[in-house]
Amino acid sequence: MNGREGRAAMVAVLDVGKTNIKLSAVGADSAVMETISVPNPVLPDPPWRHHDLKTLGEWVFETLAVLSRRHDFCTVVPSGHGSGGVLTGSDPDAGDGAVLPMIDYEQSLPEEIRDGYAPLSGSFLDRGSATMHGATHQARQLYWMQEREPRAFRKARWYLGLPQYWAWRLSGVAASEVSFLGAQSHLWNVAERRWAPIVGTRGWEPLMPPFARAWQRLGPIRPELVHRYGLPIEMHVLTGGHDSSLNHYRYHAAGLRNFSVISTGTWIVGFSGSTPIERLNEHRGMTLNSDVFGNRLGGILTMGGREFSHIAGSDPPTDPVPLEVLARLLARRTIAVPSFGDDDGLFPGSAGSGRILGPPPETAMERKALALLYCVLLTVECIDTLSDDRFVVLDGSFLRDPLYASLVASLLPGRKVRFNLDACGVAAGAALLASHEARERPAPLGLSDPIELGALTRELSRYAADWRSLARAAPAR
């Protein structure tokens, strides 16, 4: 293998999460070779709580330079969570490039902004989701910026989704991208492949750059960054996309079709390309997303990780849940009923109504087992609600407990459930974009079969039926 071929095989992936940012070196087989991460800091007002893009920019460029001395990169691909965007000027070297700070989506909105936005937000298809908590949704953030800081807003050149902001900082080329706009931005009607009405009503269309595919080369690293940080002059920048959509793409790149994928962590996120539009119910955590090709993806999401923490407590045991502990909870009918957080999730009106029925857990491990069982039931509810796909893939942090996949599979006897222990799905999917146009055969993918639970399955099914009736009933107040 010559040097150029070696460089082409390595991809740098920038993954911008709400809490942390990661830079990874990913090989041709989509295996992550090295990752460096840093917290994603939030600064207080004014004019609103915001992310520290200037500090992050220095970290991104310096860390990319460090990694590029250890790995022969040819490509860098940005990805990011779906609730962030940046209003920029025309110069990526003017400070952090932003004309207004990037809003932290978890903060509360001023009442007048919340009330003023609601009648402008359009239909469910225009939004792609219910209107969620805090300052979630890029359109609502843009509305806040325009209302609160009109003078600065008028100086803006671009509005860029989070991955495309970093692509612009690296390449100098501004782009829009469908998977990111299709991630509850409230800016893009996925079903009709057009801007939502609020974009025209508020005069935002000139801020939206031309569309580029997630795998499209925008350009090389800007010469200023090459000289200032020692970045490789031949490294190209791709458009990138929404993190969960890129995780979905890795299964598409591996040749899977007609499948649902459920990813777990802070959120349980489900995607299926076969969900009919009429099946989507915004009041049950369902969304209309876009894959990297611009095709519809039925989605569902609920804050499973946060719910787990409410039930398991702040310091649960690190050992996996023993089967006998779980069996005790089933036999005693100790049941956790949603929802414990401030979000309804899959059950309208349930926010803040979470409670434990039956004999309470007696030990820390029983609390963890109850939390695991509860999240298994949330997962099954997501799958049943989302689609009729016979093939289901599980990935994400819940798989750290060996019982999770087996419990889910036991409650879905008519489906083929497999799981992926690779915890780097976003990085793997993003890296596969670099070979999208040249790929001649499916990308490698390692899936495993859950272990059957045997005699416990019947008791688990009865427990699940009880839970479903309680969860769907009117919340106790």
CSV table of C-alpha atoms in Angstrom, one decimal:
chain,number,residue,atom,x,y,z
A,1,MET,CA,0.0,0.0,0.0
A,2,ASN,CA,1.4,3.4,-0.9
A,3,GLY,CA,1.2,6.5,1.2
A,4,ARG,CA,-1.7,8.0,-0.6
A,5,GLU,CA,-3.8,4.9,-0.3
A,6,GLY,CA,-3.0,4.8,3.4
A,7,ARG,CA,-4.1,8.3,3.8
A,8,ALA,CA,-7.4,7.6,2.0
A,9,ALA,CA,-8.2,4.8,4.4
A,10,MET,CA,-8.2,7.1,7.5
A,11,VAL,CA,-11.0,9.5,8.3
A,12,ALA,CA,-11.2,12.1,11.1
A,13,VAL,CA,-14.7,12.4,12.6
A,14,LEU,CA,-15.8,15.4,14.6
A,15,ASP,CA,-18.8,14.5,16.7
A,16,VAL,CA,-20.4,17.4,18.5
A,17,GLY,CA,-22.7,16.3,21.3
A,18,LYS,CA,-24.6,18.4,23.8
A,19,THR,CA,-22.3,17.5,26.7
A,20,ASN,CA,-19.0,16.5,25.0
A,21,ILE,CA,-17.2,16.9,21.7
A,22,LYS,CA,-15.1,14.0,20.3
A,23,LEU,CA,-12.5,13.8,17.6
A,24,SER,CA,-11.9,10.3,16.3
A,25,ALA,CA,-9.5,8.6,13.9
A,26,VAL,CA,-11.4,5.9,12.0
A,27,GLY,CA,-10.0,3.2,9.8
A,28,ALA,CA,-11.2,1.9,6.4
A,29,ASP,CA,-13.2,-0.8,8.2
A,30,SER,CA,-15.0,1.9,10.2
A,31,ALA,CA,-13.1,0.8,13.4
A,32,VAL,CA,-12.3,3.7,15.7
A,33,MET,CA,-8.5,3.8,16.3
A,34,GLU,CA,-8.3,6.7,18.7
A,35,THR,CA,-10.7,9.3,20.3
A,36,ILE,CA,-10.0,12.5,22.1
A,37,SER,CA,-12.9,14.3,23.9
A,38,VAL,CA,-13.5,17.5,25.7
A,39,PRO,CA,-16.6,18.9,27.6
A,40,ASN,CA,-18.8,21.2,25.5
A,41,PRO,CA,-18.9,24.2,27.8
A,42,VAL,CA,-21.9,26.5,28.2
A,43,LEU,CA,-21.5,30.2,29.2
A,44,PRO,CA,-24.2,32.2,31.1
A,45,ASP,CA,-26.2,35.1,29.7
A,46,PRO,CA,-26.2,37.6,28.0
A,47,PRO,CA,-28.0,37.5,25.6
A,48,TRP,CA,-28.8,33.9,26.5
A,49,ARG,CA,-27.0,30.8,27.7
A,50,HIS,CA,-24.7,29.8,24.9
A,51,HIS,CA,-21.9,27.5,23.8
A,52,ASP,CA,-18.3,28.7,23.9
A,53,LEU,CA,-17.5,28.3,20.2
A,54,LYS,CA,-14.3,30.3,20.3
A,55,THR,CA,-12.7,28.0,22.9
A,56,LEU,CA,-14.1,24.9,21.1
A,57,GLY,CA,-12.6,26.1,17.8
A,58,GLU,CA,-9.1,26.3,19.2
A,59,TRP,CA,-9.6,22.8,20.6
A,60,VAL,CA,-10.9,21.3,17.4
A,61,PHE,CA,-8.1,22.7,15.2
A,62,GLU,CA,-5.3,21.9,17.7
A,63,THR,CA,-6.6,18.4,18.4
A,64,LEU,CA,-7.1,17.7,14.7
A,65,ALA,CA,-3.5,18.7,14.2
A,66,VAL,CA,-2.3,16.4,17.0
A,67,LEU,CA,-4.3,13.5,15.6
A,68,SER,CA,-3.1,14.1,12.1
A,69,ARG,CA,0.5,13.7,13.2
A,70,ARG,CA,-0.4,10.2,14.4
A,71,HIS,CA,-2.8,9.2,11.6
A,72,ASP,CA,-2.7,9.7,7.9
A,73,PHE,CA,-6.0,11.5,7.3
A,74,CYS,CA,-7.4,12.3,3.9
A,75,THR,CA,-10.9,13.4,5.0
A,76,VAL,CA,-12.6,15.1,8.0
A,77,VAL,CA,-16.4,14.6,8.5
A,78,PRO,CA,-18.4,16.6,11.1
A,79,SER,CA,-21.5,15.3,12.8
A,80,GLY,CA,-23.7,16.8,15.5
A,81,HIS,CA,-26.8,16.6,17.7
A,82,GLY,CA,-30.0,18.0,16.0
A,83,SER,CA,-30.8,20.9,18.2
A,84,GLY,CA,-28.0,23.3,17.4
A,85,GLY,CA,-27.2,25.8,14.7
A,86,VAL,CA,-25.1,29.0,14.3
A,87,LEU,CA,-25.9,32.3,12.8
A,88,THR,CA,-22.7,33.4,11.1
A,89,GLY,CA,-21.1,36.2,9.2
A,90,SER,CA,-19.3,35.7,5.9
A,91,ASP,CA,-15.8,35.2,7.4
A,92,PRO,CA,-14.9,32.0,9.3
A,93,ASP,CA,-11.8,33.7,10.7
A,94,ALA,CA,-13.8,36.6,12.4
A,95,GLY,CA,-13.5,35.3,15.9
A,96,ASP,CA,-15.7,32.2,16.0
A,97,GLY,CA,-17.5,33.3,12.8
A,98,ALA,CA,-20.8,33.8,14.6
A,99,VAL,CA,-22.8,37.1,14.7
A,100,LEU,CA,-24.8,35.9,17.7
A,101,PRO,CA,-23.9,33.3,20.3
A,102,MET,CA,-25.0,29.7,19.7
A,103,ILE,CA,-28.1,29.1,21.9
A,104,ASP,CA,-28.0,26.3,24.5
A,105,TYR,CA,-31.2,24.4,23.7
A,106,GLU,CA,-31.8,23.2,27.2
A,107,GLN,CA,-32.6,26.6,28.7
A,108,SER,CA,-36.1,27.9,29.2
A,109,LEU,CA,-37.5,30.3,26.6
A,110,PRO,CA,-38.9,33.8,27.5
A,111,GLU,CA,-42.6,33.6,27.6
A,112,GLU,CA,-43.1,36.1,24.8
A,113,ILE,CA,-40.7,34.1,22.5
A,114,ARG,CA,-42.6,30.8,23.2
A,115,ASP,CA,-46.0,32.4,22.6
A,116,GLY,CA,-44.9,34.3,19.5
A,117,TYR,CA,-43.3,31.3,17.9
A,118,ALA,CA,-46.2,28.8,18.4
A,119,PRO,CA,-48.6,30.2,15.7
A,120,LEU,CA,-45.7,30.5,13.1
A,121,SER,CA,-44.4,26.9,13.5
A,122,GLY,CA,-46.7,25.3,10.9
A,123,SER,CA,-48.2,21.8,10.7
A,124,PHE,CA,-46.7,18.6,12.0
A,125,LEU,CA,-45.2,17.9,8.6
A,126,ASP,CA,-43.6,21.3,8.5
A,127,ARG,CA,-42.1,20.8,12.0
A,128,GLY,CA,-41.4,17.1,11.8
A,129,SER,CA,-42.0,16.8,15.6
A,130,ALA,CA,-44.0,18.1,18.5
A,131,THR,CA,-42.7,21.4,19.9
A,132,MET,CA,-40.4,20.1,22.6
A,133,HIS,CA,-39.0,21.5,25.8
A,134,GLY,CA,-36.6,24.4,26.4
A,135,ALA,CA,-35.2,26.1,23.4
A,136,THR,CA,-35.1,23.0,21.2
A,137,HIS,CA,-35.6,23.5,17.4
A,138,GLN,CA,-33.5,25.6,15.2
A,139,ALA,CA,-36.4,27.6,13.9
A,140,ARG,CA,-37.4,28.6,17.4
A,141,GLN,CA,-33.8,29.7,18.1
A,142,LEU,CA,-33.7,31.7,14.9
A,143,TYR,CA,-37.0,33.4,15.9
A,144,TRP,CA,-35.5,34.2,19.3
A,145,MET,CA,-32.4,35.7,17.8
A,146,GLN,CA,-34.4,37.8,15.3
A,147,GLU,CA,-36.8,39.1,17.9
A,148,ARG,CA,-34.2,39.8,20.7
A,149,GLU,CA,-31.2,41.0,18.6
A,150,PRO,CA,-32.6,42.4,15.3
A,151,ARG,CA,-29.6,44.6,14.5
A,152,ALA,CA,-27.0,41.8,14.8
A,153,PHE,CA,-29.4,39.5,13.0
A,154,ARG,CA,-29.5,41.8,10.0
A,155,LYS,CA,-25.7,41.4,9.7
A,156,ALA,CA,-25.8,37.7,9.3
A,157,ARG,CA,-24.8,35.9,6.1
A,158,TRP,CA,-25.6,32.2,6.9
A,159,TYR,CA,-27.5,30.1,9.2
A,160,LEU,CA,-25.7,26.7,9.5
A,161,GLY,CA,-26.6,23.5,11.2
A,162,LEU,CA,-24.1,22.4,13.8
A,163,PRO,CA,-22.1,19.9,11.5
A,164,GLN,CA,-22.2,22.4,8.6
A,165,TYR,CA,-20.9,25.2,10.9
A,166,TRP,CA,-17.8,23.2,11.6
A,167,ALA,CA,-17.4,22.2,8.0
A,168,TRP,CA,-17.6,25.9,7.1
A,169,ARG,CA,-15.0,26.8,9.8
A,170,LEU,CA,-12.7,24.1,8.3
A,171,SER,CA,-13.3,24.6,4.6
A,172,GLY,CA,-14.8,28.1,4.2
A,173,VAL,CA,-17.7,26.6,2.2
A,174,ALA,CA,-21.3,27.0,3.6
A,175,ALA,CA,-23.8,24.3,2.9
A,176,SER,CA,-27.3,23.0,4.0
A,177,GLU,CA,-27.8,19.3,4.5
A,178,VAL,CA,-31.1,17.3,4.6
A,179,SER,CA,-30.4,14.8,7.5
A,180,PHE,CA,-29.6,17.7,9.8
A,181,LEU,CA,-32.5,19.9,8.7
A,182,GLY,CA,-34.7,16.8,9.0
A,183,ALA,CA,-33.8,16.4,12.7
A,184,GLN,CA,-36.7,18.4,14.2
A,185,SER,CA,-35.2,21.7,13.1
A,186,HIS,CA,-38.8,23.0,12.3
A,187,LEU,CA,-37.1,24.5,9.2
A,188,TRP,CA,-37.6,21.7,6.7
A,189,ASN,CA,-40.6,19.8,5.5
A,190,VAL,CA,-39.1,16.3,4.9
A,191,ALA,CA,-42.3,14.8,3.4
A,192,GLU,CA,-42.5,17.5,0.6
A,193,ARG,CA,-38.7,18.3,0.5
A,194,ARG,CA,-39.2,22.0,0.9
A,195,TRP,CA,-38.6,24.8,3.4
A,196,ALA,CA,-41.2,25.1,6.1
A,197,PRO,CA,-43.5,28.2,5.8
A,198,ILE,CA,-41.8,30.0,8.7
A,199,VAL,CA,-38.6,30.3,6.6
A,200,GLY,CA,-40.4,32.5,4.0
A,201,THR,CA,-42.6,34.3,6.5
A,202,ARG,CA,-39.6,35.4,8.5
A,203,GLY,CA,-37.4,36.2,5.5
A,204,TRP,CA,-34.8,33.5,6.4
A,205,GLU,CA,-34.3,31.9,3.0
A,206,PRO,CA,-31.3,34.1,2.0
A,207,LEU,CA,-29.6,32.8,5.1
A,208,MET,CA,-29.8,29.2,3.9
A,209,PRO,CA,-26.8,28.1,1.8
A,210,PRO,CA,-27.1,25.7,-1.2
A,211,PHE,CA,-27.7,22.1,-0.4
A,212,ALA,CA,-24.8,19.5,-0.4
A,213,ARG,CA,-24.9,15.8,0.2
A,214,ALA,CA,-23.6,14.5,3.5
A,215,TRP,CA,-20.8,12.7,1.6
A,216,GLN,CA,-20.0,15.7,-0.7
A,217,ARG,CA,-16.5,17.2,-0.6
A,218,LEU,CA,-16.9,20.9,0.2
A,219,GLY,CA,-13.2,21.6,-0.2
A,220,PRO,CA,-9.8,21.3,1.3
A,221,ILE,CA,-8.8,22.6,4.7
A,222,ARG,CA,-8.5,26.4,4.5
A,223,PRO,CA,-4.9,27.6,4.0
A,224,GLU,CA,-5.2,29.8,7.1
A,225,LEU,CA,-5.7,26.7,9.2
A,226,VAL,CA,-3.0,24.8,7.5
A,227,HIS,CA,-0.5,27.5,8.2
A,228,ARG,CA,-1.7,28.3,11.7
A,229,TYR,CA,-2.1,24.8,13.1
A,230,GLY,CA,-0.1,22.6,10.8
A,231,LEU,CA,-3.1,20.7,9.4
A,232,PRO,CA,-2.6,18.5,6.4
A,233,ILE,CA,-3.0,20.5,3.2
A,234,GLU,CA,-4.5,17.6,1.3
A,235,MET,CA,-7.3,16.8,3.9
A,236,HIS,CA,-10.8,17.4,2.5
A,237,VAL,CA,-13.8,18.4,4.4
A,238,LEU,CA,-17.2,16.6,3.9
A,239,THR,CA,-20.6,18.2,4.5
A,240,GLY,CA,-21.4,15.8,7.3
A,241,GLY,CA,-24.8,15.2,9.0
A,242,HIS,CA,-27.1,14.5,11.9
A,243,ASP,CA,-25.5,12.1,14.4
A,244,SER,CA,-28.4,9.6,14.7
A,245,SER,CA,-28.9,9.7,10.9
A,246,LEU,CA,-25.3,8.8,10.4
A,247,ASN,CA,-25.6,5.9,12.8
A,248,HIS,CA,-28.6,4.8,10.7
A,249,TYR,CA,-26.5,5.2,7.6
A,250,ARG,CA,-23.9,2.7,8.7
A,251,TYR,CA,-26.6,0.0,8.6
A,252,HIS,CA,-27.7,1.1,5.2
A,253,ALA,CA,-24.0,1.0,4.0
A,254,ALA,CA,-23.8,-2.5,5.4
A,255,GLY,CA,-26.6,-3.6,3.1
A,256,LEU,CA,-29.5,-3.7,5.5
A,257,ARG,CA,-33.0,-2.8,4.2
A,258,ASN,CA,-36.5,-2.8,5.8
A,259,PHE,CA,-35.2,-2.6,9.3
A,260,SER,CA,-35.7,-0.5,12.5
A,261,VAL,CA,-32.7,0.6,14.5
A,262,ILE,CA,-33.0,1.6,18.2
A,263,SER,CA,-30.1,3.5,19.7
A,264,THR,CA,-29.9,4.0,23.5
A,265,GLY,CA,-28.3,6.5,25.7
A,266,THR,CA,-29.6,9.7,27.2
A,267,TRP,CA,-32.3,9.3,24.6
A,268,ILE,CA,-33.8,6.1,23.2
A,269,VAL,CA,-34.0,7.0,19.5
A,270,GLY,CA,-35.7,4.8,16.9
A,271,PHE,CA,-35.7,5.1,13.1
A,272,SER,CA,-37.5,3.2,10.3
A,273,GLY,CA,-37.7,3.9,6.6
A,274,SER,CA,-41.0,2.0,6.3
A,275,THR,CA,-43.1,4.0,8.8
A,276,PRO,CA,-46.2,5.4,7.0
A,277,ILE,CA,-46.7,9.1,7.5
A,278,GLU,CA,-50.2,8.5,8.8
A,279,ARG,CA,-48.8,6.3,11.6
A,280,LEU,CA,-46.8,9.2,13.1
A,281,ASN,CA,-48.2,10.7,16.2
A,282,GLU,CA,-46.4,13.8,17.5
A,283,HIS,CA,-48.0,13.4,21.0
A,284,ARG,CA,-46.3,10.0,21.4
A,285,GLY,CA,-42.7,11.1,20.8
A,286,MET,CA,-42.9,10.3,17.1
A,287,THR,CA,-41.0,12.4,14.5
A,288,LEU,CA,-40.5,12.6,10.8
A,289,ASN,CA,-36.8,12.6,10.1
A,290,SER,CA,-34.6,12.4,6.9
A,291,ASP,CA,-31.9,10.0,6.0
A,292,VAL,CA,-28.7,11.2,4.3
A,293,PHE,CA,-30.4,10.6,0.9
A,294,GLY,CA,-33.3,12.9,1.7
A,295,ASN,CA,-35.8,10.0,2.2
A,296,ARG,CA,-38.3,9.9,5.0
A,297,LEU,CA,-37.4,8.2,8.2
A,298,GLY,CA,-40.1,7.6,10.8
A,299,GLY,CA,-38.7,8.4,14.2
A,300,ILE,CA,-39.5,8.0,17.8
A,301,LEU,CA,-37.6,9.3,20.9
A,302,THR,CA,-37.9,9.3,24.6
A,303,MET,CA,-35.4,10.2,27.3
A,304,GLY,CA,-34.7,6.6,28.4
A,305,GLY,CA,-31.3,7.3,30.0
A,306,ARG,CA,-32.7,10.1,32.1
A,307,GLU,CA,-35.6,7.9,33.2
A,308,PHE,CA,-33.2,5.1,34.1
A,309,SER,CA,-31.3,7.5,36.3
A,310,HIS,CA,-34.4,8.6,38.1
A,311,ILE,CA,-35.2,5.0,39.0
A,312,ALA,CA,-31.8,3.5,39.5
A,313,GLY,CA,-30.5,6.5,41.5
A,314,SER,CA,-27.3,8.5,41.1
A,315,ASP,CA,-24.8,5.8,41.9
A,316,PRO,CA,-26.2,2.4,40.8
A,317,PRO,CA,-24.0,-0.8,41.0
A,318,THR,CA,-21.6,-1.2,38.2
A,319,ASP,CA,-22.1,-5.0,37.9
A,320,PRO,CA,-24.7,-6.4,35.4
A,321,VAL,CA,-28.2,-7.1,36.7
A,322,PRO,CA,-28.4,-10.8,37.8
A,323,LEU,CA,-31.2,-12.7,36.3
A,324,GLU,CA,-32.5,-13.9,39.7
A,325,VAL,CA,-32.8,-10.2,40.9
A,326,LEU,CA,-34.9,-9.4,37.8
A,327,ALA,CA,-37.0,-12.6,38.4
A,328,ARG,CA,-37.8,-11.4,42.0
A,329,LEU,CA,-39.2,-8.1,40.7
A,330,LEU,CA,-41.3,-9.9,38.1
A,331,ALA,CA,-42.7,-12.3,40.7
A,332,ARG,CA,-43.5,-9.4,43.2
A,333,ARG,CA,-45.0,-7.2,40.5
A,334,THR,CA,-42.8,-4.2,41.4
A,335,ILE,CA,-43.5,-1.9,38.5
A,336,ALA,CA,-42.2,1.5,37.5
A,337,VAL,CA,-44.8,3.6,35.7
A,338,PRO,CA,-43.9,6.6,33.4
A,339,SER,CA,-42.9,9.3,33.3
A,340,PHE,CA,-40.3,10.4,35.9
A,341,GLY,CA,-38.8,13.3,34.0
A,342,ASP,CA,-40.4,16.6,32.8
A,343,ASP,CA,-41.1,15.2,29.3
A,344,ASP,CA,-44.2,13.1,28.4
A,345,GLY,CA,-42.1,10.8,26.1
A,346,LEU,CA,-44.3,8.1,24.7
A,347,PHE,CA,-47.3,8.7,27.1
A,348,PRO,CA,-49.2,12.0,26.7
A,349,GLY,CA,-49.8,13.8,30.0
A,350,SER,CA,-47.4,11.6,32.0
A,351,ALA,CA,-44.6,14.1,32.7
A,352,GLY,CA,-43.7,14.1,36.4
A,353,SER,CA,-46.1,11.3,37.2
A,354,GLY,CA,-43.6,8.5,37.4
A,355,ARG,CA,-44.1,6.2,40.3
A,356,ILE,CA,-43.3,2.7,41.6
A,357,LEU,CA,-46.2,0.4,42.3
A,358,GLY,CA,-46.1,-2.8,44.3
A,359,PRO,CA,-43.4,-3.7,46.9
A,360,PRO,CA,-40.5,-1.2,46.5
A,361,PRO,CA,-37.0,-2.2,45.6
A,362,GLU,CA,-35.1,-3.3,48.6
A,363,THR,CA,-31.5,-2.9,47.4
A,364,ALA,CA,-29.4,-0.8,45.0
A,365,MET,CA,-29.2,-3.7,42.6
A,366,GLU,CA,-33.0,-4.2,42.7
A,367,ARG,CA,-33.4,-0.5,41.8
A,368,LYS,CA,-31.0,-0.9,38.9
A,369,ALA,CA,-32.9,-4.0,37.8
A,370,LEU,CA,-36.2,-2.1,37.9
A,371,ALA,CA,-34.6,0.7,35.9
A,372,LEU,CA,-33.3,-1.8,33.3
A,373,LEU,CA,-36.7,-3.5,33.1
A,374,TYR,CA,-38.5,-0.2,32.7
A,375,CYS,CA,-36.2,0.9,29.8
A,376,VAL,CA,-36.6,-2.5,28.1
A,377,LEU,CA,-40.4,-1.9,28.2
A,378,LEU,CA,-39.9,1.6,26.8
A,379,THR,CA,-37.7,0.2,24.0
A,380,VAL,CA,-40.4,-2.4,23.1
A,381,GLU,CA,-43.0,0.3,23.1
A,382,CYS,CA,-40.9,2.4,20.8
A,383,ILE,CA,-40.5,-0.6,18.4
A,384,ASP,CA,-44.1,-1.5,18.4
A,385,THR,CA,-45.2,2.1,17.9
A,386,LEU,CA,-42.7,2.9,15.2
A,387,SER,CA,-43.1,0.2,12.5
A,388,ASP,CA,-43.9,-3.4,11.6
A,389,ASP,CA,-40.4,-4.1,10.4
A,390,ARG,CA,-39.5,-7.8,11.1
A,391,PHE,CA,-35.8,-7.0,11.5
A,392,VAL,CA,-34.7,-4.8,14.5
A,393,VAL,CA,-31.2,-3.7,15.4
A,394,LEU,CA,-30.3,-2.5,18.9
A,395,ASP,CA,-27.2,-0.5,19.7
A,396,GLY,CA,-26.0,2.0,22.3
A,397,SER,CA,-25.2,2.2,26.0
A,398,PHE,CA,-28.0,0.0,27.4
A,399,LEU,CA,-26.3,-3.0,25.8
A,400,ARG,CA,-23.6,-2.8,28.5
A,401,ASP,CA,-26.0,-4.9,30.5
A,402,PRO,CA,-26.1,-8.4,28.9
A,403,LEU,CA,-29.8,-8.8,29.8
A,404,TYR,CA,-31.1,-5.8,27.9
A,405,ALA,CA,-31.1,-7.3,24.4
A,406,SER,CA,-32.4,-10.7,25.6
A,407,LEU,CA,-35.3,-9.1,27.4
A,408,VAL,CA,-36.2,-6.9,24.4
A,409,ALA,CA,-36.1,-10.0,22.1
A,410,SER,CA,-38.2,-12.1,24.5
A,411,LEU,CA,-41.0,-9.5,24.2
A,412,LEU,CA,-40.9,-9.3,20.4
A,413,PRO,CA,-41.3,-13.0,19.4
A,414,GLY,CA,-42.4,-12.2,15.9
A,415,ARG,CA,-39.4,-10.1,15.0
A,416,LYS,CA,-35.7,-10.9,14.5
A,417,VAL,CA,-33.8,-8.9,17.1
A,418,ARG,CA,-30.0,-8.5,16.8
A,419,PHE,CA,-27.6,-6.2,18.5
A,420,ASN,CA,-24.4,-4.3,17.8
A,421,LEU,CA,-21.9,-3.9,20.7
A,422,ASP,CA,-19.9,-1.3,18.7
A,423,ALA,CA,-20.4,1.9,20.8
A,424,CYS,CA,-19.1,4.2,18.1
A,425,GLY,CA,-22.0,4.2,15.7
A,426,VAL,CA,-21.9,7.9,14.9
A,427,ALA,CA,-18.2,7.8,14.2
A,428,ALA,CA,-18.4,4.7,12.1
A,429,GLY,CA,-21.3,6.0,10.0
A,430,ALA,CA,-19.7,9.4,9.5
A,431,ALA,CA,-16.4,7.7,8.4
A,432,LEU,CA,-18.3,5.6,5.9
A,433,LEU,CA,-19.5,8.7,4.1
A,434,ALA,CA,-15.9,9.1,2.9
A,435,SER,CA,-16.1,5.9,0.8
A,436,HIS,CA,-19.8,6.3,-0.2
A,437,GLU,CA,-19.3,6.9,-3.9
A,438,ALA,CA,-16.4,4.4,-4.3
A,439,ARG,CA,-17.9,1.5,-2.2
A,440,GLU,CA,-18.4,-1.6,-4.3
A,441,ARG,CA,-19.6,-4.0,-1.6
A,442,PRO,CA,-21.5,-3.7,1.7
A,443,ALA,CA,-19.5,-2.2,4.6
A,444,PRO,CA,-18.5,-4.7,7.4
A,445,LEU,CA,-21.0,-5.0,10.3
A,446,GLY,CA,-20.9,-7.3,13.3
A,447,LEU,CA,-24.3,-8.2,14.7
A,448,SER,CA,-25.0,-10.6,17.5
A,449,ASP,CA,-28.0,-12.7,18.5
A,450,PRO,CA,-29.5,-12.3,22.0
A,451,ILE,CA,-29.6,-15.3,24.4
A,452,GLU,CA,-33.0,-16.8,24.9
A,453,LEU,CA,-34.4,-16.5,28.5
A,454,GLY,CA,-36.4,-19.7,28.5
A,455,ALA,CA,-38.9,-20.2,31.3
A,456,LEU,CA,-38.8,-16.5,32.4
A,457,THR,CA,-40.3,-15.4,29.1
A,458,ARG,CA,-43.9,-16.2,30.0
A,459,GLU,CA,-43.7,-14.3,33.3
A,460,LEU,CA,-42.0,-11.4,31.5
A,461,SER,CA,-44.9,-11.2,29.0
A,462,ARG,CA,-47.5,-11.0,31.7
A,463,TYR,CA,-45.6,-8.3,33.5
A,464,ALA,CA,-45.2,-6.4,30.2
A,465,ALA,CA,-49.0,-6.5,29.6
A,466,ASP,CA,-49.6,-5.1,33.1
A,467,TRP,CA,-47.1,-2.4,32.6
A,468,ARG,CA,-48.5,-1.4,29.2
A,469,SER,CA,-52.0,-1.0,30.7
A,470,LEU,CA,-50.8,1.1,33.5
A,471,ALA,CA,-48.5,3.2,31.3
A,472,ARG,CA,-51.3,4.0,28.9
A,473,ALA,CA,-53.9,4.8,31.5
A,474,ALA,CA,-54.5,8.4,32.6
A,475,PRO,CA,-51.6,9.5,34.9
A,476,ALA,CA,-52.3,9.7,38.6
A,477,ARG,CA,-52.0,13.3,39.9
